[in-house]
XYZ file of C-alpha atoms in Angstrom:
153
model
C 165.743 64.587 153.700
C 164.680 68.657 153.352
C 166.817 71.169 154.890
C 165.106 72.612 157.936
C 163.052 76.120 157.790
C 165.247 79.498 158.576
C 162.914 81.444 159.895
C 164.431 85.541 160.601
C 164.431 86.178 164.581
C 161.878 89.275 164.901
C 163.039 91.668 167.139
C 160.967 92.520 170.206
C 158.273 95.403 170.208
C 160.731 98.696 170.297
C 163.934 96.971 169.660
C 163.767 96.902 165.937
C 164.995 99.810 163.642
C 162.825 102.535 162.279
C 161.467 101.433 158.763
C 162.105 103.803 155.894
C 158.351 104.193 155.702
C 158.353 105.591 158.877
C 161.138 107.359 158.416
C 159.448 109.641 155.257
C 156.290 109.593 156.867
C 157.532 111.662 160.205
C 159.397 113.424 157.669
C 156.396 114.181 155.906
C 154.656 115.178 158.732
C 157.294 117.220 159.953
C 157.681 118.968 156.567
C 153.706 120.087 157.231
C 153.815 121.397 160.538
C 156.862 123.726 159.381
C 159.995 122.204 160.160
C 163.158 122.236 158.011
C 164.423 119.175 159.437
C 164.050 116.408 162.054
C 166.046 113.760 163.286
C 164.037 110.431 163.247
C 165.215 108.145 165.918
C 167.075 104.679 164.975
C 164.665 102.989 167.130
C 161.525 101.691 166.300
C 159.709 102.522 169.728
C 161.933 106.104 169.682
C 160.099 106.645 166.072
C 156.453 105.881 166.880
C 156.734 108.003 170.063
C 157.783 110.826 167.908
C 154.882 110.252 165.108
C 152.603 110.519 167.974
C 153.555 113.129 169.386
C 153.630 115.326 165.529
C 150.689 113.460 165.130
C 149.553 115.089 167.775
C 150.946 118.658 167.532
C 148.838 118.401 163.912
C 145.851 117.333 165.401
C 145.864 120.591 168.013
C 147.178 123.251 164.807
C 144.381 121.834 162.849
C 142.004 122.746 165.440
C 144.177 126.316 166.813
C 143.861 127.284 162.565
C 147.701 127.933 163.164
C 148.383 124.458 161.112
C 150.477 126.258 158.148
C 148.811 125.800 154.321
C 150.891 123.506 152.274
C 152.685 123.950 148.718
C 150.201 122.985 146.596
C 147.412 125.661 149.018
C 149.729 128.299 148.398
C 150.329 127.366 144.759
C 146.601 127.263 144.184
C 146.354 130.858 146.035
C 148.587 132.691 144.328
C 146.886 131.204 140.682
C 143.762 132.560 141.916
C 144.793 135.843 143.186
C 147.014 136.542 140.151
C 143.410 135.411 137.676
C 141.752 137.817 140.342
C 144.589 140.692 140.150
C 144.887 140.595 143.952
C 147.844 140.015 146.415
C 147.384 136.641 148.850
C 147.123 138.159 152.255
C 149.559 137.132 154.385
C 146.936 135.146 156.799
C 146.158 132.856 154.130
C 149.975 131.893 153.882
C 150.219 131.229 157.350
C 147.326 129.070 158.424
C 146.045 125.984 156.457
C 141.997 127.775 157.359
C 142.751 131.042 156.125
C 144.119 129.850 153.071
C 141.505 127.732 152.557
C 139.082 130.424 152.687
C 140.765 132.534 150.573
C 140.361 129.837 147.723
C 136.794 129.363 148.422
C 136.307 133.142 147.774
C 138.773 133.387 144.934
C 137.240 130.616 142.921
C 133.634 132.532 142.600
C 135.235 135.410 141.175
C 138.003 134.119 139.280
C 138.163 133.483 135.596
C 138.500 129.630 134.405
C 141.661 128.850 133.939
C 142.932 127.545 131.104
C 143.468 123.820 131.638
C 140.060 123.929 133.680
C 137.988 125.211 129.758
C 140.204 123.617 128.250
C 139.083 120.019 129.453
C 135.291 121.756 129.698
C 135.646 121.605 125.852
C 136.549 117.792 126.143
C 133.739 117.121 127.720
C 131.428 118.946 125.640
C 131.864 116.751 122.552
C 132.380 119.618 120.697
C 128.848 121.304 121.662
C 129.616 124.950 122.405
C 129.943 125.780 126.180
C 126.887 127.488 128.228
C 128.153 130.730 129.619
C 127.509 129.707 133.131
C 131.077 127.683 132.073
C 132.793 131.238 131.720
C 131.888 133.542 134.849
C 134.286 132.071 137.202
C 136.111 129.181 138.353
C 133.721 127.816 140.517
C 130.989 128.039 137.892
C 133.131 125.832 135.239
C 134.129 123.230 137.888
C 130.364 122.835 138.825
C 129.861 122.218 135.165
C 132.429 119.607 134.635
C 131.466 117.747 137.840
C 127.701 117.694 136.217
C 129.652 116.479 132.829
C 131.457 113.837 134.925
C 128.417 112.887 136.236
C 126.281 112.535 133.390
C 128.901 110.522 131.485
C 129.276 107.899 134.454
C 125.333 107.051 134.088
């Protein structure tokens, strides 16, 4: 009649391999806490011990304010400070916090940047921008979020 149903044995909690998915996702991790490199185990139990534990080590830098910024808080940073004609201090390139403050200070005083009026203008229809758009950063964003807004009701 039918052939029979092959069904694939499933390994046994911890015997199986570590999943590419796991694999770039303790790279990932790894990559945010400041390491060049790490060595993710072959085994799946081996893996998710590791996870937990940068899991972990995330978890306590988060809450230390030692957790370093990443690329795209550094790349925002330096944006801002160059629009503000000031140096990012070298706190704000070491902790994920300080950098973070640093941007919320740097957006009330910097200009808007280009792409930022730029889609202002989008939104506008056309209509001429108030000058609250103008003074700073912050200022425009606010304006496009109330644009957004607007245009979802």
């Amino acid at each position: 009649d039918g052939k029979p149903i092959l069904q694939a044995q499933r390994a046994k909690p911890g015997q199986g391999k570590t999943s590419p998915v796991r694999s770039k996702l303790i790279q990932a991790l790894a990559a945010e806490l400041g390491y060049s490199t790490v060595d993710v185990p072959e085994r799946s139990l081996d893996a998710r011990k590791l996870e937990s534990d940068l899991l972990a080590e995330k978890r306590r830098k988060r809450e230390e304010g030692t957790l370093p910024p990443t690329a795209k808080q550094v790349a925002l940073a330096e944006d801002l400070a160059i629009r503000c004609n000031i140096v990012v201090p070298d706190p704000a390139r070491k902790s994920s916090r300080e950098c973070s403050a640093f941007i919320k200070d740097c957006l009330d005083v910097a200009p808007p940047s280009e792409r930022q009026l730029k889609y202002a203008r989008y939104l506008s229809g056309g209509v001429p921008l108030p000058e609250s758009a103008f003074r700073s950063a912050r200022a425009c964003g606010d304006w496009i979020t109330e644009m957004e807004s607007k245009a979802r009701r």
